């Protein structure tokens, strides 16, 4: 089933307001203060802050709603443990992102693995395009930075923030981790397509709610899902490869796993394979997925047929 509503035009660029400026300055002050700590201390410190302060104040309600939707019979003790894990991982990922060069240097030392890594090596040698698809899981910038350090041309698609001041800071820090980057929407579309056609590896996150997508099961529940990654792979004869960076028990390092490329069939079948891959990863590490998105918005309880 496909949504038939026409896609909305790109929104007009947000204008910097006094509130935007104040919000950004407060956030920058918090980040600057935490960054006075050595890297190996600032990451767990921000995890603690998100777990103990922001979680109860602002995060846990949405996490619980999503968990109850997917796991209605989950015991309360497990729900609470996942809430703690999600907030902790979110906080660590947040400060890792804002520790760009430090984070990138560490990410470069991780040894990627998985059955699909050889396929990436071959695609790089042959100049074949690759669509890399992950999820809001672990820290997705870890694999982007790691593969870039490995010599791969890895581009990333990002969603511009509504606060212009915060967006400028955000783009600067993610560019310090790896480049190039392409803003979602018409502004970055032509550059992104040229990059893919030239044999680049484009990184996408496939677990967003997509109003104009297809209903595809995710974690056993129908969710509106973009099929654009699969369509690009088919159109440009690119490999379609799921991959993930799972946070290790030490809280600072990651296991980067590249899965086998998904066979080219049709866009819906390939998208189902991507959702199944992400679902398996989330089920294995429930506290590392960002249960904060409205992933199942406007979706029925079951898919038709």
XYZ file of C-alpha atoms in Angstrom:
305
model
C 0.000 0.000 0.000
C 1.418 3.390 -1.021
C 0.518 6.869 0.131
C -0.732 8.798 -2.887
C -0.521 12.320 -1.477
C 1.904 14.482 -3.420
C 5.181 15.170 -1.680
C 5.251 18.645 -0.105
C 7.668 21.255 -1.418
C 10.854 21.958 0.492
C 10.079 24.252 3.443
C 11.332 27.824 3.326
C 14.604 28.316 5.207
C 13.954 29.109 8.851
C 14.833 32.621 10.019
C 17.017 33.048 13.071
C 14.886 34.185 15.988
C 15.906 35.325 19.455
C 14.676 32.003 20.830
C 16.753 30.093 18.267
C 19.820 32.072 19.280
C 19.260 31.549 23.010
C 18.568 27.816 22.591
C 21.707 27.378 20.528
C 23.877 29.351 22.941
C 22.627 27.307 25.906
C 23.289 24.046 24.059
C 26.725 25.254 22.970
C 27.528 26.219 26.581
C 26.612 22.741 27.843
C 28.669 21.092 25.097
C 31.626 23.393 25.725
C 31.557 22.661 29.457
C 31.412 18.894 28.988
C 34.210 19.052 26.410
C 36.530 20.390 29.106
C 36.630 16.778 30.305
C 38.950 14.277 28.608
C 37.176 12.300 25.877
C 37.064 9.059 27.876
C 35.270 10.910 30.683
C 33.018 13.278 28.737
C 31.266 10.458 26.842
C 30.096 8.516 29.935
C 29.346 11.822 31.710
C 26.918 12.833 28.970
C 25.443 9.348 29.003
C 24.802 9.738 32.730
C 23.210 13.167 32.243
C 20.829 11.949 29.553
C 19.995 8.766 31.485
C 19.408 10.384 34.870
C 18.147 13.877 33.975
C 16.879 14.248 30.402
C 15.468 10.731 30.285
C 12.946 11.187 33.107
C 12.222 14.788 32.067
C 11.833 14.499 28.313
C 12.728 11.178 26.701
C 11.247 8.226 28.529
C 7.595 8.916 27.768
C 8.042 8.516 24.003
C 10.345 5.514 24.484
C 7.715 3.832 26.630
C 4.952 4.559 24.121
C 6.904 2.920 21.322
C 7.901 -0.050 23.469
C 4.284 -0.637 24.507
C 3.231 -0.477 20.864
C 5.701 -3.164 19.835
C 5.905 -5.184 23.077
C 2.585 -4.712 24.928
C 3.372 -7.497 27.404
C 6.970 -6.489 28.199
C 7.638 -6.474 31.966
C 8.076 -3.050 33.531
C 11.603 -3.866 34.696
C 12.685 -4.515 31.101
C 10.942 -1.361 29.867
C 12.823 0.702 32.462
C 16.128 -0.926 31.573
C 15.629 -0.151 27.877
C 14.687 3.465 28.696
C 17.958 3.812 30.610
C 19.921 2.215 27.789
C 18.371 4.378 25.080
C 18.933 7.626 26.982
C 22.509 6.649 27.855
C 23.350 5.748 24.242
C 21.651 8.910 22.986
C 23.690 11.073 25.357
C 26.951 9.368 24.439
C 26.173 9.679 20.724
C 25.301 13.351 21.164
C 28.657 14.307 22.679
C 30.553 11.990 20.331
C 28.982 13.877 17.440
C 30.078 17.176 18.986
C 33.594 15.842 19.573
C 34.104 15.516 15.809
C 37.909 15.225 15.364
C 38.378 13.246 18.611
C 35.585 10.886 17.660
C 36.844 10.493 14.081
C 40.354 9.599 15.255
C 38.948 6.872 17.485
C 36.509 5.597 14.873
C 39.389 5.183 12.418
C 40.980 2.596 14.733
C 37.987 0.223 14.768
C 38.307 -2.870 12.588
C 35.175 -3.311 10.450
C 33.951 -6.798 9.678
C 30.997 -8.756 8.432
C 30.203 -10.782 5.321
C 29.630 -7.696 3.166
C 32.958 -5.971 3.731
C 34.641 -7.721 0.803
C 31.833 -6.521 -1.474
C 32.554 -2.921 -0.420
C 36.238 -3.409 -1.176
C 35.373 -4.716 -4.649
C 32.912 -1.893 -5.329
C 35.528 0.663 -4.284
C 38.137 -0.900 -6.568
C 35.686 -1.047 -9.489
C 34.169 2.415 -8.932
C 30.703 0.898 -8.496
C 28.104 2.945 -6.573
C 26.959 1.700 -3.171
C 23.906 2.656 -1.107
C 24.731 2.047 2.557
C 21.625 1.789 4.732
C 21.641 1.836 8.522
C 19.340 2.948 11.343
C 19.323 5.282 14.324
C 21.222 2.609 16.196
C 24.438 2.635 18.226
C 26.227 5.549 16.608
C 25.759 5.620 12.848
C 28.537 8.203 12.438
C 31.030 5.595 13.680
C 30.759 3.503 10.510
C 30.642 6.593 8.284
C 33.863 7.891 9.796
C 35.521 4.465 9.855
C 34.846 3.670 6.203
C 35.998 7.152 5.161
C 39.263 6.600 7.016
C 39.549 3.274 5.199
C 39.707 5.226 1.934
C 36.119 4.802 0.769
C 34.245 7.799 -0.629
C 31.346 7.876 1.836
C 28.757 10.626 1.531
C 25.933 11.213 3.961
C 22.371 12.506 3.671
C 21.190 14.648 6.589
C 18.010 16.415 7.652
C 18.592 20.169 8.211
C 17.511 21.417 11.636
C 14.802 24.050 12.052
C 17.081 26.258 14.174
C 19.511 27.922 11.709
C 22.156 28.555 14.375
C 22.016 24.988 15.659
C 22.019 23.666 12.091
C 25.197 25.573 11.223
C 26.944 24.101 14.259
C 25.548 20.632 13.548
C 26.686 20.609 9.919
C 30.148 21.866 10.868
C 30.649 19.097 13.407
C 29.374 16.234 11.245
C 31.519 17.511 8.379
C 34.521 17.270 10.711
C 33.743 13.539 11.064
C 33.460 12.729 7.344
C 32.525 14.394 4.072
C 30.706 14.999 1.740
C 27.254 15.693 3.157
C 23.999 16.374 1.309
C 20.968 18.119 2.866
C 17.666 16.311 2.399
C 15.478 18.011 -0.193
C 15.959 19.523 -3.623
C 18.943 21.582 -2.459
C 21.178 18.569 -2.074
C 19.493 16.147 -4.491
C 21.445 16.946 -7.646
C 24.808 16.855 -5.865
C 23.872 13.579 -4.196
C 22.887 11.943 -7.487
C 26.119 13.078 -9.151
C 28.056 11.633 -6.238
C 26.312 8.248 -6.517
C 26.695 8.094 -10.299
C 30.409 8.828 -9.946
C 30.849 5.646 -7.889
C 30.440 7.065 -4.400
C 29.048 5.287 -1.348
C 25.969 7.086 -0.030
C 24.966 6.533 3.600
C 21.264 6.657 4.500
C 19.164 5.932 7.581
C 16.142 3.866 6.616
C 14.129 3.885 9.842
C 12.387 7.262 9.525
C 8.611 7.611 9.305
C 7.942 8.422 5.656
C 4.449 9.721 4.879
C 4.812 9.030 1.154
C 6.334 5.576 1.488
C 5.089 2.014 1.648
C 3.644 0.132 4.597
C 6.385 -2.319 5.527
C 6.664 -4.249 8.789
C 9.329 -3.018 11.191
C 9.742 -4.908 14.460
C 6.572 -6.778 13.542
C 4.418 -3.651 13.165
C 3.511 -1.858 9.907
C 5.403 1.397 9.415
C 5.408 3.906 6.576
C 8.836 3.360 5.038
C 10.803 5.066 2.267
C 11.681 2.858 -0.703
C 14.089 5.435 -2.147
C 17.258 3.560 -1.153
C 16.166 0.471 -3.062
C 14.979 2.539 -6.018
C 18.333 4.311 -6.234
C 20.187 1.015 -6.062
C 18.114 -0.330 -8.946
C 18.333 2.832 -11.052
C 22.102 3.316 -10.703
C 23.059 -0.385 -10.484
C 24.435 0.212 -7.016
C 24.993 -2.311 -4.258
C 22.429 -2.023 -1.441
C 24.217 -2.826 1.796
C 22.915 -2.776 5.409
C 25.520 -1.958 8.071
C 25.621 -0.990 11.741
C 27.934 0.283 14.471
C 27.013 -1.435 17.744
C 28.295 0.157 20.942
C 30.467 -2.228 22.921
C 30.100 -2.815 26.684
C 32.941 -0.351 27.409
C 30.640 2.408 26.116
C 33.391 3.994 24.006
C 34.191 1.604 21.160
C 32.046 0.030 18.446
C 31.715 -3.169 16.481
C 31.143 -2.251 12.840
C 29.414 -4.974 10.858
C 28.756 -4.840 7.115
C 26.046 -7.261 6.010
C 25.771 -9.013 2.654
C 24.413 -6.830 -0.166
C 20.679 -7.226 -0.700
C 19.922 -8.872 -4.058
C 18.313 -6.672 -6.708
C 14.677 -7.673 -7.207
C 12.080 -4.913 -6.814
C 12.016 -1.861 -4.565
C 9.394 -3.176 -2.130
C 11.048 -6.581 -1.652
C 14.424 -4.946 -1.128
C 12.967 -2.454 1.368
C 11.409 -5.314 3.315
C 14.853 -6.904 3.500
C 16.295 -3.653 4.860
C 13.573 -3.412 7.522
C 14.090 -7.062 8.462
C 17.817 -6.449 8.840
C 17.302 -3.432 11.096
C 14.657 -5.283 13.114
C 17.093 -8.113 13.834
C 19.706 -5.645 15.023
C 17.265 -3.815 17.291
C 15.971 -7.060 18.780
C 19.531 -8.065 19.647
C 20.324 -4.687 21.283
C 17.050 -2.993 22.219
C 18.729 -0.255 24.254
C 20.794 0.961 21.306
C 17.982 1.952 18.956
C 16.588 5.481 19.290
C 13.022 4.657 20.371
C 12.298 8.388 20.218
C 10.915 8.744 16.694
C 7.241 8.448 15.792
C 8.153 5.458 13.660
C 4.653 3.977 13.513
C 2.718 7.238 13.033
C -0.536 6.873 11.055
C 0.054 3.138 10.534
C -2.559 0.390 11.072
C -1.930 -2.463 13.464
C -1.431 -4.944 10.656
C -0.551 -4.732 6.986
C -3.281 -5.482 4.459
C -3.315 -9.008 3.119
